[in-house]
Structure formats: structure tokens, C-alpha cells
XYZ file of C-alpha atoms in Angstrom:
662
model
C -12.170 -0.566 -25.021
C -11.176 -0.744 -21.784
C -7.658 0.157 -21.116
C -7.126 -3.629 -20.063
C -7.443 -4.633 -23.589
C -4.658 -1.807 -24.742
C -1.141 -3.349 -25.987
C 1.912 -2.722 -23.631
C 4.485 -1.097 -25.476
C 7.366 -2.185 -23.513
C 9.241 -5.257 -23.573
C 12.504 -7.200 -22.392
C 14.655 -5.099 -20.607
C 13.156 -1.775 -21.339
C 10.317 -2.744 -19.725
C 12.103 -4.684 -16.912
C 14.035 -0.642 -16.672
C 10.981 1.120 -16.127
C 9.488 -1.834 -13.245
C 12.328 -1.447 -11.887
C 11.972 2.929 -11.897
C 8.584 2.202 -10.521
C 9.132 0.069 -7.840
C 12.424 2.397 -6.761
C 9.748 5.366 -6.611
C 7.219 3.320 -4.935
C 9.440 2.196 -2.152
C 10.993 5.791 -1.938
C 7.650 6.874 -0.189
C 6.890 3.676 1.477
C 10.102 3.760 3.512
C 9.435 7.169 3.885
C 6.662 6.257 6.482
C 8.890 4.260 8.760
C 12.183 5.140 8.319
C 11.814 8.726 9.946
C 11.077 6.304 13.174
C 14.567 5.659 14.854
C 15.789 8.686 13.910
C 13.292 10.879 15.720
C 15.158 10.684 19.312
C 18.821 12.069 17.644
C 16.318 14.849 15.303
C 14.839 15.754 18.060
C 18.326 16.369 20.385
C 19.728 17.788 17.946
C 16.279 20.344 16.625
C 15.695 21.649 20.327
C 11.733 20.190 19.899
C 10.561 17.520 21.685
C 7.226 19.013 21.816
C 6.658 18.931 18.355
C 7.943 15.063 17.592
C 4.401 13.649 16.649
C 4.021 16.315 13.872
C 7.239 14.974 12.082
C 5.347 11.753 11.356
C 1.821 13.140 11.371
C 2.495 15.836 8.509
C 3.559 13.408 6.377
C 0.791 11.121 7.004
C -1.751 14.127 6.783
C -0.376 15.269 3.108
C -0.537 11.710 1.431
C -3.485 10.923 2.824
C -4.930 14.660 0.926
C -2.997 14.612 -1.954
C -3.323 10.872 -3.082
C -6.812 10.739 -4.797
C -5.950 13.906 -6.438
C -2.722 12.410 -8.142
C -5.347 8.932 -9.283
C -7.453 10.794 -11.421
C -4.934 13.377 -12.818
C -3.306 10.495 -13.714
C -6.012 9.106 -16.014
C -6.845 12.359 -16.752
C -3.397 14.434 -18.035
C -1.747 10.547 -18.385
C 0.911 9.636 -15.591
C 3.932 9.886 -17.461
C 4.015 13.700 -16.369
C 2.527 13.577 -13.890
C 4.595 10.315 -11.722
C 7.774 12.636 -12.910
C 6.316 16.275 -11.014
C 5.800 14.040 -8.197
C 9.497 12.235 -7.726
C 10.519 16.354 -8.470
C 8.128 17.222 -5.456
C 9.497 14.161 -3.181
C 13.691 15.103 -4.283
C 12.817 18.821 -3.657
C 11.055 18.448 -0.256
C 13.644 15.636 0.914
C 16.773 17.718 0.255
C 14.586 20.538 2.339
C 13.952 18.101 5.074
C 17.521 16.831 5.053
C 18.589 21.112 5.035
C 16.216 22.023 7.785
C 17.542 23.490 10.542
C 14.288 23.977 13.109
C 11.248 21.700 13.983
C 8.883 24.009 12.333
C 11.082 23.371 9.134
C 11.229 20.112 9.253
C 7.107 19.542 9.535
C 6.749 21.795 6.391
C 9.236 20.186 4.567
C 7.631 16.511 5.582
C 4.262 17.944 4.437
C 5.089 18.254 0.849
C 7.491 15.921 1.187
C 4.133 13.880 1.733
C 1.888 15.432 -1.274
C 5.664 13.766 -3.512
C 5.258 9.863 -1.783
C 1.362 9.809 -2.258
C 2.059 10.811 -6.457
C 4.584 8.036 -6.286
C 2.270 5.242 -4.326
C -0.586 5.628 -6.901
C 0.872 6.465 -9.483
C 3.495 2.980 -9.693
C 0.316 0.785 -9.264
C -1.516 2.547 -12.241
C 1.504 3.018 -14.334
C 2.158 -1.051 -13.718
C -1.172 -1.505 -16.090
C 0.148 0.927 -18.930
C 3.221 -1.557 -19.441
C 2.339 -4.558 -18.587
C 0.584 -7.234 -20.220
C -3.082 -8.434 -18.605
C -2.070 -12.243 -17.756
C 1.503 -10.828 -16.630
C -0.370 -7.888 -13.966
C -1.080 -10.463 -11.221
C 2.176 -11.178 -11.196
C 3.646 -7.539 -11.234
C 1.023 -5.955 -9.170
C 1.687 -8.845 -6.272
C 5.911 -7.489 -6.684
C 4.845 -4.185 -6.236
C 2.752 -5.065 -2.966
C 6.116 -6.557 -1.360
C 7.590 -2.745 -1.762
C 5.509 -2.108 1.578
C 6.359 -5.206 3.436
C 10.425 -4.635 2.229
C 10.007 -0.745 3.434
C 7.843 -2.176 6.730
C 11.517 -4.183 7.631
C 14.218 -1.817 5.943
C 12.714 1.489 6.909
C 13.677 1.162 10.644
C 17.271 -0.809 10.115
C 18.064 1.891 7.286
C 16.971 4.795 9.651
C 19.063 3.451 12.238
C 22.108 2.817 10.431
C 22.838 6.986 8.757
C 22.031 7.948 12.383
C 24.926 5.709 13.748
C 27.031 6.280 11.071
C 25.835 9.414 8.956
C 24.003 12.158 10.705
C 20.179 11.682 10.920
C 19.832 13.692 7.840
C 20.809 10.788 5.393
C 17.417 9.860 6.207
C 16.140 12.494 3.688
C 19.398 12.690 1.573
C 19.119 8.877 0.554
C 16.171 9.355 -1.398
C 17.809 11.711 -3.706
C 20.518 9.728 -5.655
C 18.049 6.502 -5.753
C 15.235 9.090 -6.651
C 17.441 10.846 -9.321
C 17.829 6.894 -11.315
C 14.282 6.674 -11.128
C 13.437 10.029 -12.957
C 15.597 9.444 -15.824
C 15.138 5.632 -16.369
C 10.830 6.985 -16.027
C 11.825 10.017 -18.376
C 14.096 7.731 -21.449
C 12.173 5.076 -20.895
C 8.574 5.264 -19.963
C 6.349 5.544 -23.695
C 3.480 3.001 -23.204
C 0.392 4.391 -24.976
C -2.413 5.704 -22.433
C -5.505 5.901 -22.900
C -7.105 8.856 -21.159
C -10.570 9.522 -18.664
C -11.957 12.637 -17.967
C -12.922 12.770 -13.731
C -14.562 15.893 -12.406
C -12.436 15.805 -9.181
C -13.953 17.011 -6.780
C -11.282 19.306 -5.005
C -13.509 20.941 -2.593
C -14.023 17.506 -0.978
C -10.091 16.805 -1.122
C -9.691 20.262 0.737
C -12.612 20.315 3.272
C -11.630 16.626 4.008
C -8.073 17.202 4.901
C -8.797 20.768 6.709
C -10.945 18.885 8.869
C -8.718 16.193 9.535
C -5.809 18.820 10.512
C -8.215 20.638 12.765
C -8.941 17.170 14.689
C -5.862 16.163 14.788
C -4.557 19.148 16.319
C -7.487 19.255 19.024
C -5.819 16.039 19.732
C -2.837 17.555 20.188
C -3.033 20.495 21.784
C -6.269 19.528 24.136
C -5.161 19.661 27.567
C -1.304 20.058 27.060
C -0.465 23.531 25.744
C -4.019 24.211 25.524
C -7.142 23.155 28.186
C -9.897 21.723 26.926
C -12.519 24.299 27.725
C -10.038 27.133 25.593
C -11.024 29.243 23.015
C -8.199 27.395 20.492
C -9.615 24.159 21.265
C -12.957 24.605 21.298
C -12.665 26.624 17.914
C -11.173 23.888 15.896
C -14.158 21.893 17.405
C -16.233 24.058 16.436
C -14.620 24.500 12.731
C -13.567 20.616 12.344
C -17.728 19.998 13.279
C -18.441 22.755 10.267
C -16.042 21.999 8.199
C -17.018 18.219 7.807
C -20.622 19.183 7.557
C -19.447 21.396 4.629
C -17.685 18.104 3.204
C -21.147 16.277 4.003
C -23.195 18.784 1.813
C -20.427 18.853 -0.626
C -20.042 15.326 -1.608
C -23.890 14.782 -2.148
C -23.632 17.515 -5.213
C -20.521 16.044 -5.979
C -19.971 14.033 -9.268
C -17.072 11.782 -8.009
C -16.779 12.379 -4.639
C -13.533 11.598 -2.785
C -15.870 9.704 -0.018
C -19.093 9.190 -0.955
C -21.042 9.472 2.311
C -23.819 6.790 1.348
C -21.090 4.815 2.329
C -21.628 5.306 6.230
C -25.309 3.474 6.015
C -23.537 -0.169 5.189
C -22.249 -1.405 7.926
C -19.559 -3.079 6.883
C -17.605 0.088 5.819
C -18.002 1.841 8.917
C -16.972 -0.969 10.979
C -14.512 -1.677 9.038
C -13.677 2.413 8.179
C -13.520 1.915 12.416
C -11.089 -0.582 12.546
C -8.675 0.257 9.534
C -8.582 3.626 12.199
C -7.611 1.551 15.311
C -4.754 -0.221 13.781
C -3.677 3.168 12.258
C -3.517 4.165 15.355
C -1.709 2.121 17.082
C 0.659 0.772 14.690
C 2.417 4.484 13.542
C 2.250 5.613 17.649
C 4.202 2.180 18.418
C 6.713 2.844 15.492
C 7.023 6.232 16.163
C 7.594 6.014 20.075
C 8.958 2.451 20.241
C 12.503 3.892 19.406
C 12.267 6.442 21.862
C 11.668 3.922 24.744
C 14.612 1.849 23.082
C 17.413 4.635 22.811
C 17.191 6.936 25.648
C 15.681 4.133 28.326
C 17.484 0.892 27.198
C 20.554 2.813 25.518
C 20.301 1.187 22.448
C 22.166 2.146 19.290
C 19.874 3.709 16.372
C 20.326 0.382 14.066
C 19.909 -2.275 17.041
C 16.127 0.245 18.012
C 15.245 -1.005 14.350
C 16.910 -4.665 14.871
C 14.782 -4.902 17.835
C 11.382 -3.166 15.718
C 11.809 -6.247 13.807
C 9.904 -8.922 16.197
C 6.910 -6.269 15.366
C 7.338 -6.182 11.283
C 7.325 -10.154 10.961
C 4.621 -10.876 13.652
C 2.602 -8.362 10.794
C 3.763 -9.733 7.880
C 3.558 -13.548 8.971
C 0.136 -13.416 10.287
C -1.289 -10.769 7.315
C -0.218 -13.166 4.643
C -0.725 -16.660 6.630
C -5.003 -14.925 7.381
C -4.996 -14.065 3.811
C -4.300 -17.656 2.362
C -6.740 -19.477 5.127
C -9.812 -16.873 3.621
C -8.910 -17.387 0.140
C -9.133 -20.995 1.200
C -11.929 -21.396 3.655
C -14.292 -18.263 3.205
C -14.374 -17.200 6.473
C -13.121 -14.021 7.349
C -14.704 -12.390 10.649
C -12.762 -14.522 13.049
C -9.404 -13.004 11.773
C -10.030 -9.204 13.323
C -11.257 -10.261 16.772
C -8.331 -12.090 17.636
C -6.373 -10.058 15.663
C -7.663 -6.864 18.181
C -7.530 -9.171 21.014
C -3.760 -9.532 20.420
C -3.351 -5.735 19.820
C -4.947 -4.813 22.899
C -2.932 -7.456 25.005
C 0.362 -6.492 23.213
C -0.458 -2.503 24.075
C -1.559 -3.894 28.027
C 1.909 -5.905 28.035
C 3.841 -2.955 26.400
C 2.747 -0.588 29.345
C 4.453 -2.891 31.682
C 7.598 -1.946 30.525
C 10.065 -0.183 32.114
C 14.068 0.500 32.098
C 14.877 -2.939 33.791
C 12.798 -5.016 31.514
C 14.665 -7.399 29.303
C 15.303 -7.468 26.128
C 13.473 -11.230 25.105
C 10.760 -10.082 27.146
C 10.732 -6.679 24.736
C 10.858 -8.475 21.729
C 8.373 -10.746 22.781
C 5.480 -8.166 23.322
C 6.474 -6.746 20.108
C 5.803 -9.651 18.485
C 2.260 -10.029 20.187
C 1.278 -6.427 18.511
C 2.587 -7.300 14.920
C 0.764 -11.273 15.118
C -2.470 -8.689 16.296
C -1.961 -5.873 13.612
C -1.224 -8.372 10.701
C -4.086 -10.991 11.049
C -6.886 -6.862 11.188
C -5.074 -5.442 8.270
C -5.586 -8.445 5.643
C -9.724 -8.211 6.083
C -10.204 -4.520 5.840
C -10.212 -4.010 1.957
C -11.471 -7.624 1.496
C -14.321 -7.185 3.625
C -15.192 -4.062 2.177
C -14.824 -4.771 -0.691
C -16.881 -7.869 -0.783
C -19.910 -5.855 0.918
C -19.847 -3.432 -1.877
C -21.603 -2.651 -5.001
C -19.507 -1.744 -8.096
C -20.742 1.631 -8.335
C -18.593 2.089 -4.683
C -15.877 -0.443 -5.134
C -12.935 2.129 -5.581
C -14.459 4.780 -2.996
C -14.798 1.978 -0.675
C -11.442 0.255 -0.931
C -9.958 4.237 -0.928
C -11.845 5.386 2.011
C -10.833 2.135 4.061
C -6.913 3.446 3.627
C -8.320 7.075 4.123
C -9.336 6.180 7.954
C -6.195 3.806 8.255
C -3.921 6.649 7.705
C -6.021 9.488 9.252
C -5.706 7.264 12.049
C -2.345 6.766 11.771
C -1.815 10.074 12.476
C -4.285 10.714 14.913
C -2.467 8.064 17.138
C 0.826 9.488 16.713
C -0.395 13.124 17.176
C -2.717 11.589 20.835
C 0.009 9.877 22.005
C 2.704 12.600 21.530
C 0.297 14.801 23.915
C 0.114 11.947 26.312
C 4.085 11.389 26.634
C 5.022 15.469 26.269
C 2.518 15.863 29.208
C 3.801 12.833 31.113
C 7.662 13.807 30.530
C 7.242 17.156 31.559
C 5.199 15.942 35.148
C 7.870 13.711 35.433
C 11.103 15.542 34.984
C 9.586 18.125 36.966
C 9.366 16.267 39.706
C 12.683 15.644 39.673
C 14.176 19.296 40.685
C 15.970 20.102 41.943
C 18.141 17.851 39.797
C 21.056 17.432 38.090
C 19.935 19.120 34.677
C 17.511 21.121 33.889
C 14.002 19.482 33.070
C 13.394 21.769 29.582
C 16.844 20.754 28.175
C 16.387 16.769 29.081
C 13.044 17.000 27.601
C 14.339 18.725 24.370
C 17.624 16.711 24.124
C 17.687 13.261 26.006
C 20.867 12.363 24.912
C 21.946 15.098 28.005
C 21.120 11.676 30.674
C 23.842 9.427 29.172
C 26.551 12.907 30.207
C 25.554 12.010 33.894
C 26.704 9.731 36.491
C 25.506 6.298 36.206
C 23.513 6.236 39.820
C 22.128 9.939 38.361
C 20.531 9.102 35.657
C 18.154 6.216 37.082
C 15.663 8.906 37.562
C 15.872 10.731 34.957
C 15.706 7.131 32.467
C 12.601 6.812 34.744
C 11.335 9.676 34.214
C 11.057 9.017 30.384
C 9.583 5.034 30.583
C 7.230 6.076 32.711
C 6.442 8.744 29.919
C 5.990 6.326 27.546
C 4.517 3.272 28.914
C 2.037 5.392 29.603
C 1.229 6.209 25.962
C 0.733 2.535 25.347
C -1.236 2.165 28.327
C -3.750 4.833 27.090
C -3.784 3.138 23.876
C -4.938 -0.344 25.549
C -8.940 1.111 25.540
C -8.610 2.158 21.927
C -7.665 -1.782 20.717
C -10.087 -3.020 23.194
C -12.753 -0.847 21.480
C -11.264 -2.056 18.172
C -12.060 -5.425 19.727
C -15.393 -4.569 20.322
C -16.280 -3.229 16.847
C -14.941 -6.918 15.152
C -17.273 -8.650 16.975
C -19.978 -6.722 15.051
C -18.611 -6.754 11.884
C -20.765 -8.549 9.285
C -19.191 -11.931 7.487
C -20.893 -12.428 4.102
C -19.953 -14.923 1.651
C -17.272 -14.511 -0.319
C -17.025 -13.423 -3.917
C -14.408 -15.027 -5.847
C -12.666 -11.820 -6.045
C -12.044 -10.924 -2.666
C -10.080 -14.199 -2.004
C -6.902 -12.611 -4.025
C -5.897 -10.164 -2.204
C -2.387 -9.154 -2.454
C 0.807 -7.899 0.379
C 0.161 -4.198 -0.522
C -3.246 -3.978 0.508
C -2.683 -5.978 3.943
C 0.792 -4.204 5.018
C 0.793 -1.062 2.834
C -0.798 1.925 5.275
C -0.702 4.635 2.126
C -3.849 5.493 0.998
C -5.673 4.286 -2.219
C -7.290 5.700 -5.297
C -8.657 3.284 -7.432
C -11.517 3.315 -9.822
C -13.796 0.580 -9.628
C -13.201 -0.763 -12.953
C -9.055 -1.158 -11.861
C -9.817 -2.954 -8.949
C -11.645 -5.469 -10.728
C -9.045 -5.840 -13.226
C -6.131 -5.585 -10.277
C -8.493 -8.983 -8.924
C -8.885 -11.004 -12.163
C -5.237 -10.223 -12.984
C -3.953 -11.966 -9.874
C -6.483 -14.697 -10.577
C -5.606 -15.511 -13.732
C -1.974 -16.244 -12.272
C -3.419 -18.306 -10.062
C -4.924 -20.473 -13.205
C -4.311 -23.574 -14.193
C -0.919 -24.185 -16.325
C -0.893 -22.956 -19.575
C -1.743 -27.121 -21.011
C -5.103 -26.879 -18.710
C -5.992 -23.688 -19.484
C -5.752 -24.590 -23.683
C -7.611 -27.701 -22.724
C -9.953 -26.216 -21.196
C -10.792 -23.600 -24.420
C -11.246 -26.280 -26.655
C -13.693 -28.263 -24.626
C -15.947 -25.118 -24.736
C -15.479 -23.424 -27.802
C -16.048 -27.399 -29.252
C -13.023 -27.899 -31.313
C -10.985 -31.083 -31.622
C -7.529 -29.560 -31.106
C -4.493 -30.041 -28.790
C -3.306 -27.769 -26.385
C -0.744 -26.490 -28.768
C -2.223 -25.833 -31.323
C -4.649 -24.321 -29.845
C -2.118 -21.716 -28.587
C -0.667 -21.653 -31.858
C -3.870 -20.572 -33.199
C -4.003 -17.685 -30.899
C -0.968 -16.600 -31.439
C -0.736 -16.612 -35.177
C -4.332 -14.665 -34.831
C -2.947 -12.213 -32.655
C 0.185 -11.575 -34.787
C -2.138 -12.003 -38.869
C 1.130 -12.901 -40.314
C 4.286 -14.101 -37.965
C 7.577 -16.310 -38.460
C 7.872 -19.737 -38.226
C 11.187 -19.524 -36.177
C 9.354 -16.706 -34.228
C 6.552 -19.059 -33.079
C 9.280 -21.396 -32.065
C 11.196 -19.482 -30.540
C 8.169 -17.559 -27.757
C 7.440 -21.643 -26.747
C 10.836 -22.362 -26.699
C 11.048 -25.398 -28.747
C 12.303 -26.524 -32.548
C 10.990 -25.757 -35.414
C 10.462 -28.673 -35.982
C 8.479 -29.657 -33.271
C 6.150 -26.671 -32.857
C 5.447 -27.831 -36.758
C 3.670 -30.809 -35.317
C 1.540 -28.419 -33.458
C 0.641 -25.953 -36.591
C -0.361 -28.966 -38.904
C -3.717 -29.228 -38.100
C -4.671 -25.969 -38.257
C -3.224 -25.711 -41.456
C -5.068 -29.124 -42.889
C -7.932 -27.174 -41.168
C -7.640 -23.754 -42.960
C -6.968 -21.970 -40.345
C -3.528 -21.325 -40.957
C -1.613 -20.472 -44.110
C 1.939 -21.771 -44.113
C 5.545 -21.494 -46.753
C 9.078 -22.052 -46.349
C 9.068 -19.057 -43.656
C 5.517 -17.621 -42.791
C 2.184 -18.927 -40.921
C -0.798 -16.395 -41.952
C -4.274 -16.366 -40.665
C -6.984 -17.138 -42.355
C -10.452 -14.999 -42.157
C -11.831 -18.676 -40.505
C -8.742 -19.288 -38.147
C -9.398 -15.827 -37.003
C -13.390 -16.920 -36.316
C -11.574 -19.386 -34.786
C -9.324 -17.276 -32.649
C -12.196 -15.872 -31.715
C -14.166 -18.413 -30.266
C -11.530 -19.576 -28.123
C -11.002 -16.255 -26.271
C -14.804 -16.316 -25.923
C -14.133 -19.142 -24.468
C -11.508 -17.847 -22.096
C -13.706 -14.850 -21.613
C -16.771 -16.785 -20.711
C -14.308 -18.458 -17.829
C -13.242 -15.174 -16.635
C -17.183 -13.647 -16.333
C -17.588 -16.163 -14.150
C -14.958 -14.884 -12.092
C -17.106 -12.165 -11.638
C -20.046 -13.334 -9.971
C -22.150 -11.143 -8.064
C -21.060 -7.919 -9.867
C -23.021 -7.910 -12.866
C -20.978 -7.419 -15.835
C -24.020 -7.205 -17.612
C -25.005 -3.769 -16.787
C -21.779 -2.223 -16.811
C -20.422 -1.721 -20.706
C -16.528 -0.571 -18.865
C -16.526 -4.337 -17.495
C -17.832 -6.043 -20.723
C -14.794 -3.973 -21.758
C -12.644 -5.485 -19.823
C -13.420 -8.899 -20.024
C -13.070 -8.968 -23.482
C -9.858 -7.253 -23.094
C -8.971 -9.445 -20.601
C -9.516 -12.728 -22.457
C -8.515 -11.765 -25.920
C -5.031 -10.600 -24.117
C -4.980 -13.134 -22.150
C -5.439 -16.547 -24.304
C -2.854 -14.813 -27.145
C -0.728 -13.925 -24.496
C 0.751 -17.308 -22.446
C 4.319 -17.847 -23.283
C 5.096 -21.735 -21.544
C 7.035 -23.822 -23.476
C 4.601 -26.740 -22.179
C 2.086 -26.057 -24.029
C 3.400 -27.261 -27.210
C 3.674 -30.654 -25.800
C 6.735 -33.652 -25.814
């Protein structure tokens, strides 16, 4: 039986406490992708390591990307509660170490460990929702969890700036400790839901080889032409190692039972194009989020908190077009125009940002940030939708996680490449100022020194930073243009029903996912179930399909009594939030038909009532099966179990006072 058929073990306050703890854990992990950005200029100034700035972000992204599929499958296999607790402990311990770091090297190492824990928090929190929430309610709660990504996108830069201005940059990491301990305590005490466990053939070699190849490629992009010449032994060795590791991964993946990224997916045009677009989106977005605060704080002298405020137009633009394009796609079924327009806006935004300097007004900067956000949002919403719409059921989970994998890897590359370009240009600019008032190396490591100079003497140094950051965005323009060209060749296929159910988390979240094909379809179905007709109309339709002469209220009462077998009359009326006498009018036809037996206190289902309730559940199952058109559920036993479990739980679990009528 699919997981959907399991009875949730939590109710009421206990359920809300666990969901709050899970959302808190996800918020911590998603927040740490953005909260560091506005603190980076201060961190660099204190720890003296501007050339390593990019790796504070890159280490987290790479580690999270590599660890996510392992957390997901280990959670399926050994139970999610203990794994989620372990992820919290890893995240908290590494957060404390990040706050205590005394050098950039230490901070980068601890950020990598933090990324391992963060990947577990995100994937296990989403999976645990299915363990503790009734099927019909999952769409609503999964939507709330997805919205956490949007909230973290807004809060991250603001909180990072606030801590830098009013406390210390170390509180960017210390803030995780009390919140994480609270989440750990609530999960330990309240989470007791039973979870069916599934065995997996975990592709450890595939994860290790892909992660190692990604690290080698990122190092190549970071060091090539800066620390080492492109033709040096180090760079050539890294390139050869990357090729060897990728070939090893391809060989390993063809022999793995459950490869982390099946090579045959690259034979599908839609997956290949969307993976390329995801790479470009991650490249551009994380690069911008990393270096814009540096531009605002150093070149324009804006406080860390206000630099977070200046990033809000980009975030709001991203959220606006993500949500709007998703709704338009669901309504009209067309999606190709959005990545084309989105990449065009993205390229335009990057070009406009490359023209910024120390004299650019706040309004002009915010307008540029908004254009970039609008472009990114139009692309991000489409990628997972298009891939899920194009692959067969067997590849659904792997294709989804593959696209988010490339988005994360793109982010790691973007930050690293931008970092290499920035560091090289900045050193050249500062060296050209000699003889000057400040040592170029000291200014590169600690940009705050510029503010110690008299106003006339600052200008050359401010321009040196402005030019170095502007050239970063200029280099990103060709990448966005390549994404624009790539979007034109994306094949547009007719949308399946389940492809119209994307959520905010998939639209704006940048963490990799790791759900199975079954879990992906369950998530889509439960979202669609939330969009279903009102409870009265739902039951009226079920009665018609099943051929009964019952009201919607009587059908609901029958399903509810059948689910419990025996229930107090008062309890049934209480669930519908109506007086007992009002509910009696809906139960009377059930008693007359022999479906329910009634005494002064209890309602008891009869054998005929069980048969009738099964017919209603089967009618609901048929309606849900229509939503899976194109996925061939008859060929996949687990989909049959999913439909059966969702339909039985759904028709027995609708709690709506309107069902019983006036």
C-alpha cells in the first residue's frame, strides 16, 4: 500500500507543533542560502580573505547538492524522524563552528558541513509532511512549506544586514542555535507518526563521483587565469580529473539500480534544455545575490541592513513573475514563451547592472534589480513543470531532482566564476593606483579601510571596486544570452493535468530536491485535490457517479461512519460543526436504507453501508485516475495503491459544515 493510505498519527495542537518545527527547520536551511550575502563584505574585512569570498557560498551549495539525495533515500529506508534530528544536530553544530571561525579557511570548511545538514533539513521536512498530514490536506500544507522559500528569499538579506549592523556578523550563524534547538525538542517530543519504510539501492559511488567532478570543475573556474595560468599543470590536472570523474560517473550510473542522475535522461531534449536553463538561472541568481551587497556597501556606503532592503525589488520581482506565470500556465497550458521572455529580461537586467557605478542613483539601481528579478522568476517557474510534463513515470523523480541539481551547481559555478573575475579585476585596479594612500592588498582584503580616507581620496578606490563588480555583471550577460538562445529550442508539449500543480517552493527554491516518482505524483495529486470543488459539489458528483439517491450530506456522513465503523452521533455532528438534530436529517436516509444502525448514542456501519461507502470511494478513485491521464497508472501497481489510498482517505476525511446542508 502506498504511503498515502497510512493513517496520520498526529492531530490538533500536536500536529501543528510538529509542522511548525518542520517549517522552522526548512526555514533555517533555506535562509542560510541568502542570509550570508549581506554579511559577506564585513566577513571579508574581518577574516582577511577577499579572494576566498565566493567559497563561503559555494561550499554550502556544493555540499547541500551532494547530500540531498542521500538524505532522501536514507530517510525512506531508516525512518525520517531520526534522520531529521541528525540533520538538525549537524546543522546546529556547524552553525556554531561558523560563528566561531577565525579564518576564511575555517569558515569555508564549516559552511560545507552546514550545507550537508541543510540539505537534510529541506528534503526530510518536505517528506515528513506526507507522514503526518491527511491526504486531502497535504496540498495546503505543502504549499505553506513551499512558501518558506519565498519568505527566506526576502528575510535572508534583511536579517543578515540587521545582524551585521546591530550585533556582529557571527550572529548570522548563531541565530540558528535557539531556533534549531526548539525544532529539535518539538520533533523529539511530538513526532510519533508511523512511517512505512522502503528499501533503496543507494548510489553512493554516483553521488561521490558527481560531487568530486563538480568540485574539480568549480576549482578550475575559480583558479583558471587567476591563481594559476590556464595552461598550468594544476588547471590541466583539474580538467583531466573532471573528465575522468564524469566518465566514471557515467559508467557507474549505467550499472546502478537507482542512479542519482540516470544518463539516459540527457537523451530527452526537454530535460537537456531545462537543465541548461537551470544552470544559467542558478549561475546568474547566486552570483548577483553574492556580489550586489558588496557593491552597495562598499561603493555606495550603504549599511548592511539597507543593502538588504535594496535587494528586495529583485526578490519581489522574482516572486511576482514566478507566481503569475505559474497561474497563467495552469490556465492556458502554454509555457515556452515564459523562459524566452524571462531570459531576455535577465540578460537586459545584467547589462543594465554592468553600467552601474558609484554615481548611480538608488532609484536607478532598484529598477535594474527589479528587471533582473522579473526575468529570473519567469524562467524558474517553468523548468520543473516542463521536465515533469515530458518524462515517463519511471523518470519523474530523477528528472525533477536532476533539474534542481543543475540549478544548484549553476549557483556554485556562478559565484566562483564571478569571484575569480572580481578578484582579478580588483587587484589590477588597485595596483594601478600605486602610489596611493593605502596598500592594495590591504584594501582588497578589507574594503572598510576606504572609509578611513578623506572624501577626495576615496574616489579612486571606490571606482576600483565599482569597476571590478560591474565587470562581473558584464561577464554574466553572455551567459544569459546563451540561456535566451537555449530557451528558443525548448520543445513545448501539451500539459498533463498534474503538470498544472506547481507550488511556490519549486518556483523559487534553489535547494535540490530528492523525491521519488511516486512521491512527485502524490504531491501533484494532493495539490489538485485542494483545488477541487467545494465539499458539497464533490459529494454530489460522487453520488451521481456511484448511482445513489442520496444528498451530499448523507454521502459524507456515510463515508465518515464507514471510516470509523462506530462513531458517537454527537461526534459526527461536531465534525460537521452542526447541531445533532440538523445532522440527524442526513443520517435518517442512511438508516432507512440499511447502511447505518442508530441508537441513542452511537452510529454503526452495516455490511451494506461498507459496500456503499466503497462505491463512493471507487467513484472518487476514478476521478483521481483521470488526473493521472498520461501516466498509465494501470501499468504501475504503486500508482494503483496511491489512487486507492487517496480516494478512501479523501471521501472519508472532508470536514466542511456546508456538506450537511441548511
